[in-house]
XYZ file of C-alpha atoms in Angstrom:
438
model
C -22.718 -40.664 63.843
C -20.213 -38.736 65.926
C -21.258 -35.165 66.966
C -19.070 -33.112 64.696
C -19.441 -30.049 66.781
C -17.918 -31.891 69.573
C -14.963 -33.254 67.920
C -14.129 -31.244 64.871
C -10.767 -29.213 65.257
C -11.891 -25.372 64.785
C -9.800 -23.221 62.625
C -9.430 -19.853 63.452
C -10.205 -17.204 60.907
C -7.889 -14.305 60.088
C -9.232 -11.047 58.699
C -12.184 -11.461 56.141
C -10.184 -9.676 53.322
C -7.328 -12.187 54.252
C -9.267 -15.221 53.944
C -11.221 -14.108 50.729
C -7.941 -13.685 48.982
C -6.115 -16.638 50.240
C -9.009 -18.761 49.372
C -9.340 -17.439 45.956
C -5.845 -17.951 45.339
C -6.025 -21.576 46.583
C -9.176 -22.286 44.460
C -7.508 -20.994 41.321
C -4.298 -22.929 41.713
C -6.228 -26.210 42.580
C -8.113 -25.575 39.750
C -5.246 -25.420 37.574
C -3.720 -28.526 39.011
C -6.844 -30.400 38.506
C -6.563 -29.172 34.871
C -3.239 -30.795 34.537
C -4.718 -33.821 36.233
C -7.306 -34.500 33.630
C -4.977 -33.289 30.721
C -2.515 -35.829 31.505
C -4.727 -38.697 32.357
C -7.373 -38.177 29.495
C -4.881 -37.013 26.575
C -4.677 -41.015 26.005
C -8.251 -40.865 24.406
C -7.538 -38.804 21.568
C -4.048 -40.526 21.196
C -5.723 -43.778 21.370
C -5.896 -44.525 17.347
C -2.508 -43.522 16.466
C -1.103 -45.483 19.514
C -3.025 -48.501 18.523
C -1.814 -48.230 14.956
C 1.791 -47.585 16.036
C 1.883 -50.270 18.664
C -0.066 -52.911 16.984
C -2.627 -52.996 19.789
C -6.295 -54.510 19.915
C -9.111 -52.663 21.242
C -9.003 -54.698 24.568
C -5.420 -53.460 25.261
C -6.439 -50.065 24.273
C -9.075 -50.314 26.795
C -6.791 -51.892 29.440
C -4.227 -48.735 29.050
C -6.938 -46.162 29.287
C -8.831 -47.967 32.147
C -7.295 -50.467 34.593
C -3.844 -49.615 34.029
C -4.472 -46.095 35.533
C -7.303 -47.076 37.809
C -6.555 -49.757 39.920
C -3.343 -48.343 41.407
C -5.100 -44.933 41.761
C -8.220 -46.288 43.462
C -5.882 -48.687 45.878
C -3.546 -46.030 46.680
C -6.097 -43.310 47.347
C -7.676 -44.544 50.645
C -4.176 -44.676 52.633
C -3.028 -41.474 51.199
C -6.198 -39.963 52.183
C -5.852 -41.269 55.581
C -2.453 -39.453 55.607
C -4.067 -36.252 54.485
C -6.833 -36.476 57.100
C -4.007 -36.460 60.020
C -3.857 -33.180 61.639
C -0.067 -32.859 61.000
C -0.116 -33.498 57.612
C 0.711 -30.865 55.026
C -1.714 -31.274 52.301
C -0.014 -28.732 50.122
C 3.224 -30.595 49.886
C 1.233 -33.705 49.486
C -0.692 -32.400 46.236
C 2.784 -30.762 44.926
C 4.570 -34.088 45.244
C 1.880 -36.005 43.447
C 1.814 -33.579 40.681
C 5.365 -33.980 40.115
C 5.165 -37.779 39.869
C 2.351 -37.838 37.564
C 3.638 -35.146 35.323
C 6.870 -37.148 34.912
C 5.338 -40.437 34.308
C 3.098 -38.699 31.756
C 6.121 -37.700 29.801
C 7.738 -41.183 29.985
C 4.753 -42.633 28.501
C 5.931 -41.061 25.413
C 9.067 -42.974 25.427
C 7.441 -46.329 25.629
C 8.395 -48.650 22.640
C 5.742 -51.356 23.373
C 2.406 -52.394 25.143
C 4.257 -53.449 28.486
C 6.248 -50.043 28.640
C 3.221 -47.742 28.069
C 1.178 -50.253 30.613
C 3.871 -49.572 33.482
C 4.153 -45.840 32.548
C 0.301 -45.393 32.908
C 0.391 -47.251 36.037
C 2.861 -44.461 37.398
C 0.529 -41.827 36.193
C -2.211 -43.361 38.550
C 0.109 -43.978 41.453
C 0.973 -39.950 41.491
C -2.861 -38.823 40.770
C -3.890 -40.705 43.734
C -2.617 -38.089 46.213
C -4.462 -34.960 44.527
C -8.390 -34.866 44.879
C -8.652 -36.321 48.362
C -6.477 -33.771 49.848
C -7.891 -30.832 47.608
C -11.361 -31.639 48.716
C -10.243 -31.683 52.043
C -8.426 -28.215 51.820
C -11.521 -26.522 49.962
C -14.029 -27.896 52.610
C -11.640 -26.521 55.466
C -11.480 -23.204 53.614
C -14.944 -22.232 52.578
C -18.658 -22.159 54.595
C -20.900 -25.225 54.288
C -23.420 -22.875 51.907
C -20.677 -22.421 49.471
C -19.391 -25.920 49.334
C -20.867 -27.358 46.424
C -20.267 -24.389 44.209
C -16.435 -24.258 45.389
C -15.952 -28.117 44.955
C -17.657 -27.653 41.422
C -15.146 -24.758 40.692
C -12.439 -27.182 41.063
C -14.113 -29.950 39.400
C -14.159 -27.762 36.269
C -10.657 -29.039 35.954
C -12.469 -32.402 34.660
C -13.846 -30.670 31.453
C -11.217 -27.941 31.008
C -8.276 -30.862 31.131
C -10.290 -32.984 28.947
C -10.686 -30.086 26.398
C -7.128 -29.245 26.500
C -6.222 -32.811 26.143
C -8.289 -33.333 23.080
C -7.053 -30.089 21.502
C -3.377 -30.476 22.212
C -3.197 -34.170 21.732
C -5.128 -34.162 18.306
C -2.955 -31.166 16.779
C 0.287 -32.358 18.134
C -0.204 -35.690 16.876
C -1.062 -34.667 13.591
C 2.156 -32.661 13.606
C 4.764 -34.355 15.393
C 3.333 -37.703 16.684
C 1.902 -38.996 19.686
C 4.960 -39.266 21.580
C 5.868 -35.788 21.513
C 2.237 -35.082 22.498
C 2.574 -37.001 25.824
C 6.055 -35.372 26.521
C 4.578 -32.038 26.005
C 1.886 -32.177 28.240
C 3.829 -33.901 31.179
C 7.000 -31.624 31.341
C 4.989 -28.061 32.569
C 3.251 -29.966 35.377
C 7.004 -30.129 37.289
C 7.042 -26.465 37.170
C 3.461 -26.260 38.349
C 4.394 -28.551 41.184
C 7.118 -25.747 42.353
C 4.401 -23.124 42.211
C 2.051 -24.885 44.571
C 4.870 -25.643 46.864
C 5.733 -22.200 47.329
C 2.480 -19.910 46.787
C -0.122 -22.180 48.546
C -0.564 -22.419 52.256
C -1.729 -25.092 54.435
C -4.856 -23.711 56.596
C -3.960 -25.982 59.505
C -0.927 -23.934 59.901
C -3.047 -20.683 60.428
C -5.050 -22.037 63.448
C -4.711 -19.988 66.578
C -2.932 -21.501 69.794
C -6.301 -22.425 71.349
C -7.699 -24.127 68.241
C -4.074 -26.053 67.851
C -4.466 -27.241 71.461
C -7.951 -28.431 70.667
C -6.907 -30.348 67.490
C -4.080 -32.013 69.433
C -6.643 -33.190 72.038
C -8.923 -34.700 69.496
C -7.843 -38.576 69.156
C -7.748 -39.361 65.400
C -10.077 -41.658 63.993
C -8.961 -45.217 63.276
C -9.409 -46.520 59.770
C -12.341 -48.889 61.022
C -13.997 -45.690 62.757
C -13.724 -43.723 59.722
C -15.304 -46.117 57.428
C -18.073 -46.904 60.030
C -18.893 -43.140 60.180
C -18.661 -42.927 56.240
C -20.832 -46.118 55.419
C -23.271 -45.322 58.265
C -24.686 -42.797 55.705
C -27.561 -44.126 53.578
C -27.082 -41.012 51.494
C -23.623 -41.533 51.044
C -24.085 -45.188 49.621
C -26.690 -43.895 47.267
C -24.153 -41.114 46.029
C -21.218 -43.611 45.808
C -23.469 -45.949 43.446
C -24.644 -43.067 41.275
C -21.230 -41.520 40.974
C -19.389 -44.749 40.239
C -21.917 -45.655 37.322
C -21.664 -41.819 36.030
C -18.042 -42.499 35.963
C -18.199 -46.102 34.362
C -20.281 -44.402 31.616
C -18.473 -41.073 31.446
C -14.979 -42.590 31.153
C -16.122 -45.372 28.525
C -17.874 -42.811 26.437
C -14.838 -40.300 26.665
C -12.632 -42.764 24.926
C -14.831 -44.529 22.646
C -16.922 -41.780 21.431
C -13.736 -40.259 19.810
C -12.917 -43.566 18.028
C -16.568 -43.650 17.115
C -16.352 -40.216 15.246
C -12.895 -41.527 13.793
C -14.020 -44.766 12.582
C -17.872 -44.240 11.777
C -17.838 -40.704 10.426
C -14.103 -40.800 9.160
C -12.899 -37.818 10.953
C -9.168 -36.904 11.637
C -7.825 -36.904 15.084
C -7.702 -33.096 15.039
C -11.229 -33.075 13.694
C -12.442 -35.464 16.314
C -10.467 -33.547 18.926
C -11.861 -30.272 18.261
C -15.504 -31.480 18.009
C -15.229 -33.541 21.291
C -13.583 -30.377 22.819
C -16.845 -28.517 22.369
C -18.876 -31.443 23.797
C -16.408 -32.668 26.623
C -14.840 -29.402 27.237
C -17.055 -26.386 27.025
C -20.550 -28.106 27.728
C -18.842 -30.112 30.397
C -17.490 -26.885 31.988
C -20.874 -25.228 31.980
C -22.584 -28.158 33.278
C -20.042 -28.504 36.089
C -20.400 -24.932 37.094
C -24.220 -25.050 36.798
C -24.706 -27.988 38.902
C -22.348 -26.334 41.991
C -24.580 -23.200 41.455
C -27.957 -24.727 41.484
C -27.199 -26.886 44.231
C -26.074 -23.964 46.471
C -29.250 -22.025 45.505
C -31.957 -24.457 45.757
C -30.056 -26.528 48.502
C -30.440 -23.503 50.849
C -34.259 -23.597 50.525
C -34.455 -27.640 50.645
C -31.530 -29.992 51.087
C -33.037 -32.424 49.054
C -32.756 -29.969 45.881
C -28.890 -30.232 46.098
C -29.079 -33.513 44.152
C -32.461 -32.416 42.055
C -30.374 -31.310 39.055
C -28.269 -34.546 38.719
C -31.058 -36.789 39.060
C -33.503 -35.372 36.782
C -30.913 -34.079 34.314
C -29.469 -37.452 33.748
C -32.765 -39.150 33.160
C -33.577 -36.503 30.439
C -30.173 -36.704 28.839
C -30.339 -40.653 28.098
C -32.832 -40.523 25.036
C -30.880 -37.220 23.476
C -27.587 -38.896 23.878
C -28.998 -41.952 22.014
C -30.161 -39.786 19.095
C -26.726 -38.015 18.978
C -25.316 -41.598 18.507
C -27.579 -42.893 15.943
C -27.471 -39.691 13.454
C -25.354 -40.179 10.352
C -24.148 -36.570 10.006
C -21.512 -36.092 12.327
C -22.290 -32.258 12.821
C -25.723 -33.080 13.996
C -24.500 -35.708 16.339
C -21.914 -33.350 17.701
C -24.542 -30.877 18.469
C -27.084 -33.372 20.086
C -24.248 -34.484 22.654
C -23.818 -30.939 23.661
C -27.168 -30.887 26.181
C -26.640 -34.374 27.622
C -23.040 -33.606 28.594
C -24.470 -30.357 30.309
C -26.606 -32.448 32.345
C -24.383 -35.125 32.876
C -21.540 -33.002 34.303
C -23.724 -31.351 36.748
C -23.539 -34.003 39.555
C -19.827 -33.285 40.422
C -20.179 -30.190 42.908
C -23.416 -31.347 44.325
C -22.099 -35.061 44.828
C -18.839 -34.362 46.287
C -20.258 -31.267 48.428
C -22.887 -33.626 49.975
C -20.225 -36.190 50.850
C -17.921 -33.534 52.529
C -21.098 -32.779 54.566
C -22.329 -36.137 55.522
C -19.054 -36.834 57.611
C -17.119 -35.112 60.155
C -13.927 -33.426 59.214
C -11.698 -36.233 60.511
C -13.098 -38.490 57.719
C -13.651 -36.019 54.879
C -10.655 -37.041 52.912
C -11.290 -40.841 53.358
C -14.823 -40.154 52.316
C -13.520 -38.199 49.113
C -11.104 -41.153 48.228
C -13.803 -43.606 48.630
C -15.739 -41.909 46.027
C -12.677 -41.728 43.933
C -12.080 -45.413 44.666
C -15.557 -46.222 42.993
C -15.312 -43.861 40.410
C -11.739 -44.830 39.197
C -11.860 -48.532 40.006
C -15.400 -49.130 38.548
C -15.693 -46.007 36.435
C -12.077 -45.708 34.691
C -10.690 -49.194 35.664
C -13.859 -51.010 33.990
C -15.517 -48.499 31.689
C -12.963 -48.009 28.860
C -11.824 -51.535 29.115
C -15.303 -53.293 28.979
C -16.590 -50.775 26.240
C -13.434 -52.345 24.344
C -14.039 -55.869 24.933
C -17.804 -55.190 23.951
C -16.630 -53.719 20.472
C -14.346 -56.452 19.766
C -17.052 -59.104 20.736
C -19.587 -57.052 18.557
C -17.172 -56.571 15.551
C -18.059 -59.883 13.643
C -21.651 -58.719 13.618
C -21.133 -54.860 13.645
C -17.707 -54.432 11.699
C -16.877 -51.045 11.792
C -20.188 -49.903 13.696
C -19.285 -52.035 16.674
C -18.370 -48.913 18.881
C -21.520 -47.224 17.897
C -23.702 -50.262 19.181
C -21.745 -50.092 22.472
C -22.367 -46.567 22.813
C -26.386 -47.180 22.136
C -26.507 -49.093 25.383
C -24.382 -46.773 27.242
C -26.787 -43.824 26.687
C -29.755 -45.728 28.289
C -27.615 -46.748 31.420
C -27.695 -43.468 32.430
C -30.890 -44.005 34.083
C -29.300 -45.810 36.610
C -27.323 -43.079 38.491
C -30.560 -40.743 37.981
C -32.440 -43.293 40.059
C -29.972 -43.163 42.922
C -29.271 -39.595 42.952
C -33.032 -39.390 43.360
C -32.973 -41.697 46.340
C -30.097 -40.041 47.738
C -32.006 -36.575 47.579
C -34.492 -37.987 49.864
C -32.159 -38.714 52.709
C -30.342 -35.288 52.768
C -32.568 -33.479 55.342
C -31.908 -36.220 57.851
C -28.077 -36.848 57.239
C -26.479 -33.806 55.926
C -24.613 -31.825 58.622
C -24.842 -28.042 58.948
C -20.818 -27.696 59.249
């Protein structure tokens, strides 16, 4: 790999207090942006059953809306947008603000859809907007925090996943029961337009804070071509293992996020509000704690031995599989919800360690692209195929399993969690040799 010390543009640090305050402000704003990101993306999960009834959709069509309609365009646009974010002259703050405005507007438009095709194109619009957020956000975070705090800082940002999912479940379930699914979508989309203005006027691009000497050095650095960036990224065996593991995690996670809600509604007879509140505890609070815990443990134990950055994701997912299976097996929905809490904590712990490692496995000029490739795998394979294939399997099993077809699909999904556990363990063995210090 290219020697990062020789090529990375240095960023001059202002006073310690100034950096600390600016970085904290940036992290909090980015967290709120990511909460809106997942709120707008995942609210369809709790609204799936009422949308299906209103528009007369099959489980396959429902899975298509929740998965490929969003994921394909998100994944395909992510890499070129990340290449743009990695360019030294790009203002990543403006890029994030513009992306937020687009996906928020398209979420509101989803509420106006009158048929499957209209809703399909609106969901595509949400995916197009969200493609510009996370690669640029990871790049900003990595430029602003020291390497030894990278996992916990990215995990803090990653808490937007469970918090956004929690709010989507609660808001979507309650507003749907009161006013319908259309109002729910418009209600969560509109505030993002205001947040986009806050991002634009409050956050600052760190690249603009460079000293004159650092700026001259940055201009002297020849940007990586797309081929060079990809060669840099895929020369890392650890990156490949993390990519595979994270993609399978996303495949299972997105599939379970949609169909576990349908499972509680169909198999346990819960209303959308009851299912939303129950899953908010599991996907929201447990996921939030797991994401935070994963980042903290990675920084603490990774400082002693780099291999331990991925220890919790590897062993945690292996432990989670049988507990998850028992949760889906139980007939009492209260016991089922309780049994899903621990697996959700363990399965959520990968975010900070995985993305923190990825940012440390490549040089700065390829970091946004590296994050976008991770997101490409997670969204094209995970979000694109997870909800869709779960729905296809549910339809295929209905002649045999009837109303319990979703439960049968979730049984298999629980045990597939052993696959990412294996690949995270394999990646951990490579970190000492491949992980860079800066």
